[in-house]
Coordinates of C-alpha atoms in Angstrom, one line a residue:
X1 CA 0.2 -0.2 -0.1
X2 CA 2.0 3.3 -1.9
X3 CA -0.3 5.3 1.1
X4 CA 0.2 3.9 4.2
X5 CA 4.3 3.6 4.5
X6 CA 5.4 0.3 7.0
X7 CA 2.2 -1.5 7.1
X8 CA 3.2 -3.9 4.1
X9 CA 6.7 -4.0 6.6
X10 CA 4.1 -4.4 9.8
X11 CA 2.3 -7.2 7.8
X12 CA 5.0 -9.7 6.2
X13 CA 6.8 -9.1 9.8
X14 CA 4.3 -10.7 11.7
X15 CA 2.1 -12.7 9.7
X16 CA 3.8 -16.3 11.2
X17 CA 3.7 -14.9 14.5
X18 CA -0.1 -13.8 13.8
X19 CA -0.9 -16.3 12.4
X20 CA 0.3 -18.9 15.7
X21 CA -1.6 -16.9 17.9
X22 CA -4.7 -17.0 16.0
X23 CA -4.5 -20.4 15.8
X24 CA -3.9 -20.7 19.4
X25 CA -7.1 -18.9 20.1
X26 CA -9.3 -20.6 17.2
X27 CA -7.6 -24.3 17.3
X28 CA -8.1 -24.6 13.9
X29 CA -5.9 -22.4 11.1
X30 CA -8.5 -21.7 8.8
X31 CA -9.9 -20.2 11.4
X32 CA -6.4 -18.3 12.5
X33 CA -6.5 -17.5 9.2
X34 CA -9.5 -15.9 8.8
X35 CA -8.3 -14.1 11.9
X36 CA -5.4 -13.0 11.1
X37 CA -7.2 -11.1 7.8
X38 CA -9.9 -9.5 9.4
X39 CA -7.3 -8.0 12.2
X40 CA -5.4 -6.9 9.4
X41 CA -8.2 -5.2 7.5
X42 CA -9.2 -3.1 10.8
X43 CA -5.4 -2.3 11.4
X44 CA -5.4 -0.7 8.0
X45 CA -7.9 1.0 8.6
X46 CA -6.5 2.8 11.8
X47 CA -3.0 2.2 10.4
X48 CA -2.9 6.4 10.3
X49 CA -3.6 6.8 14.0
X50 CA -2.2 3.9 15.6
X51 CA 1.1 3.7 13.2
X52 CA 3.2 5.5 16.6
X53 CA 2.2 2.8 18.6
X54 CA 4.7 2.2 21.3
X55 CA 3.5 -2.0 20.2
X56 CA 1.7 -2.6 17.4
X57 CA 1.9 -6.2 17.8
X58 CA 0.1 -6.0 21.0
X59 CA -2.5 -3.7 19.7
X60 CA -3.3 -6.2 17.1
X61 CA -3.3 -8.8 19.2
X62 CA -6.1 -7.7 21.3
X63 CA -8.0 -6.6 18.3
X64 CA -7.8 -10.8 17.8
X65 CA -9.2 -11.9 20.9
X66 CA -11.7 -9.2 20.7
X67 CA -12.9 -10.6 17.0
X68 CA -12.7 -14.1 18.2
X69 CA -14.5 -13.2 21.6
X70 CA -17.3 -11.5 19.4
X71 CA -17.6 -14.6 17.7
X72 CA -18.8 -17.1 20.5
X73 CA -20.1 -14.5 21.8
X74 CA -22.4 -14.4 18.8
X75 CA -22.5 -18.1 17.9
X76 CA -22.7 -19.2 21.3
X77 CA -21.9 -23.1 19.7
X78 CA -18.8 -24.4 18.2
X79 CA -18.7 -27.1 15.7
X80 CA -15.7 -29.3 16.2
X81 CA -14.5 -31.9 13.1
X82 CA -13.0 -35.1 14.2
X83 CA -10.4 -34.7 11.2
X84 CA -8.4 -32.1 11.0
X85 CA -8.2 -30.1 7.7
X86 CA -5.0 -30.6 5.5
X87 CA -2.8 -27.4 6.5
X88 CA -1.1 -25.1 4.5
X89 CA 1.8 -23.8 6.5
X90 CA 2.8 -26.4 8.1
X91 CA 5.9 -24.4 9.8
X92 CA 3.7 -22.0 12.1
X93 CA 1.0 -24.4 13.2
X94 CA 2.1 -26.9 16.0
X95 CA 4.7 -30.0 15.6
X96 CA 2.7 -33.6 15.1
X97 CA 4.2 -34.2 18.2
X98 CA 2.6 -31.7 20.0
X99 CA -0.8 -31.8 18.4
X100 CA -2.4 -34.2 21.3
X101 CA -2.1 -30.6 23.8
X102 CA -3.3 -28.7 21.3
X103 CA -6.3 -31.3 20.1
X104 CA -7.6 -30.5 24.1
X105 CA -6.9 -27.0 23.7
X106 CA -9.1 -26.9 20.8
X107 CA -11.9 -28.8 22.5
X108 CA -11.8 -26.1 25.5
X109 CA -14.8 -23.7 25.3
X110 CA -14.0 -20.8 23.9
X111 CA -13.8 -18.5 26.3
X112 CA -11.8 -21.0 29.1
X113 CA -9.3 -21.2 25.5
X114 CA -9.1 -17.3 25.2
X115 CA -8.4 -17.0 29.1
X116 CA -6.1 -19.8 28.4
X117 CA -4.1 -18.4 25.8
X118 CA -4.0 -14.9 27.1
X119 CA -2.3 -15.8 30.5
X120 CA -0.1 -18.1 28.8
X121 CA 0.8 -18.2 25.9
X122 CA 0.5 -14.0 26.1
X123 CA 1.7 -14.0 29.5
X124 CA -1.1 -10.8 30.3
X125 CA -2.1 -10.8 34.2
X126 CA -6.1 -11.4 34.9
X127 CA -6.7 -7.8 34.9
X128 CA -5.2 -7.3 31.2
X129 CA -6.8 -10.3 30.4
X130 CA -10.7 -9.6 32.6
X131 CA -10.0 -5.9 30.0
X132 CA -9.2 -7.8 26.6
X133 CA -12.2 -9.9 27.1
X134 CA -14.6 -8.2 28.9
X135 CA -14.8 -10.0 32.0
X136 CA -14.5 -9.6 35.7
X137 CA -10.8 -10.8 37.5
X138 CA -13.4 -13.9 39.2
X139 CA -14.2 -14.5 36.3
X140 CA -10.4 -15.3 34.1
X141 CA -9.8 -17.0 37.5
X142 CA -12.0 -19.2 37.5
X143 CA -12.4 -20.4 33.5
X144 CA -8.8 -20.6 33.9
X145 CA -9.5 -23.3 36.7
X146 CA -11.8 -24.8 34.7
X147 CA -10.4 -24.9 31.3
X148 CA -6.7 -26.2 33.2
X149 CA -8.7 -28.7 35.5
X150 CA -10.0 -30.4 31.8
X151 CA -6.7 -30.1 30.0
X152 CA -5.5 -32.0 32.9
X153 CA -8.1 -35.1 33.2
X154 CA -8.1 -34.8 29.9
X155 CA -4.1 -35.6 29.2
X156 CA -3.8 -37.6 31.9
X157 CA -6.5 -40.0 31.3
X158 CA -5.4 -40.4 27.6
X159 CA -1.5 -40.3 26.9
X160 CA -1.6 -42.5 24.3
X161 CA -3.7 -40.5 22.2
X162 CA -1.5 -37.7 22.7
X163 CA 1.8 -36.8 20.6
X164 CA 3.3 -39.1 18.3
X165 CA 3.4 -42.6 17.8
X166 CA 5.9 -44.7 18.5

């Protein structure tokens, strides 16, 4: 974009990281790509206003988290499929030996997954997570507790079904 200096460079440098973040939020590479695309469209529209921010990457991640939350607020239900679709960008998404953990994370309800991603992947505090998601800090803590409990139960009850088979 000739009229938006720096935007193309930002997109080129950050796309892979944003796709990984989108994958962690959505649990699906196609939804992750859609989420990144929508966030970058919104960033482009706001570029003249936000290009001088200290952390554009944080701005886009917050936009992605809010977009993701708005989707599950509208739908409230998630349609999971038995087999993941073919991946185009293997280097962006988890390795096969890590796939079991990511599948269990994807199986969590959206709010629990979003809280865990923001807490452990983005390393945000409970107050920051509450602000990003528009929920109370108590809800953040309860959703994190429930999500971690489900992950622990799922991963400890079926270790042979996760990771690589030997």
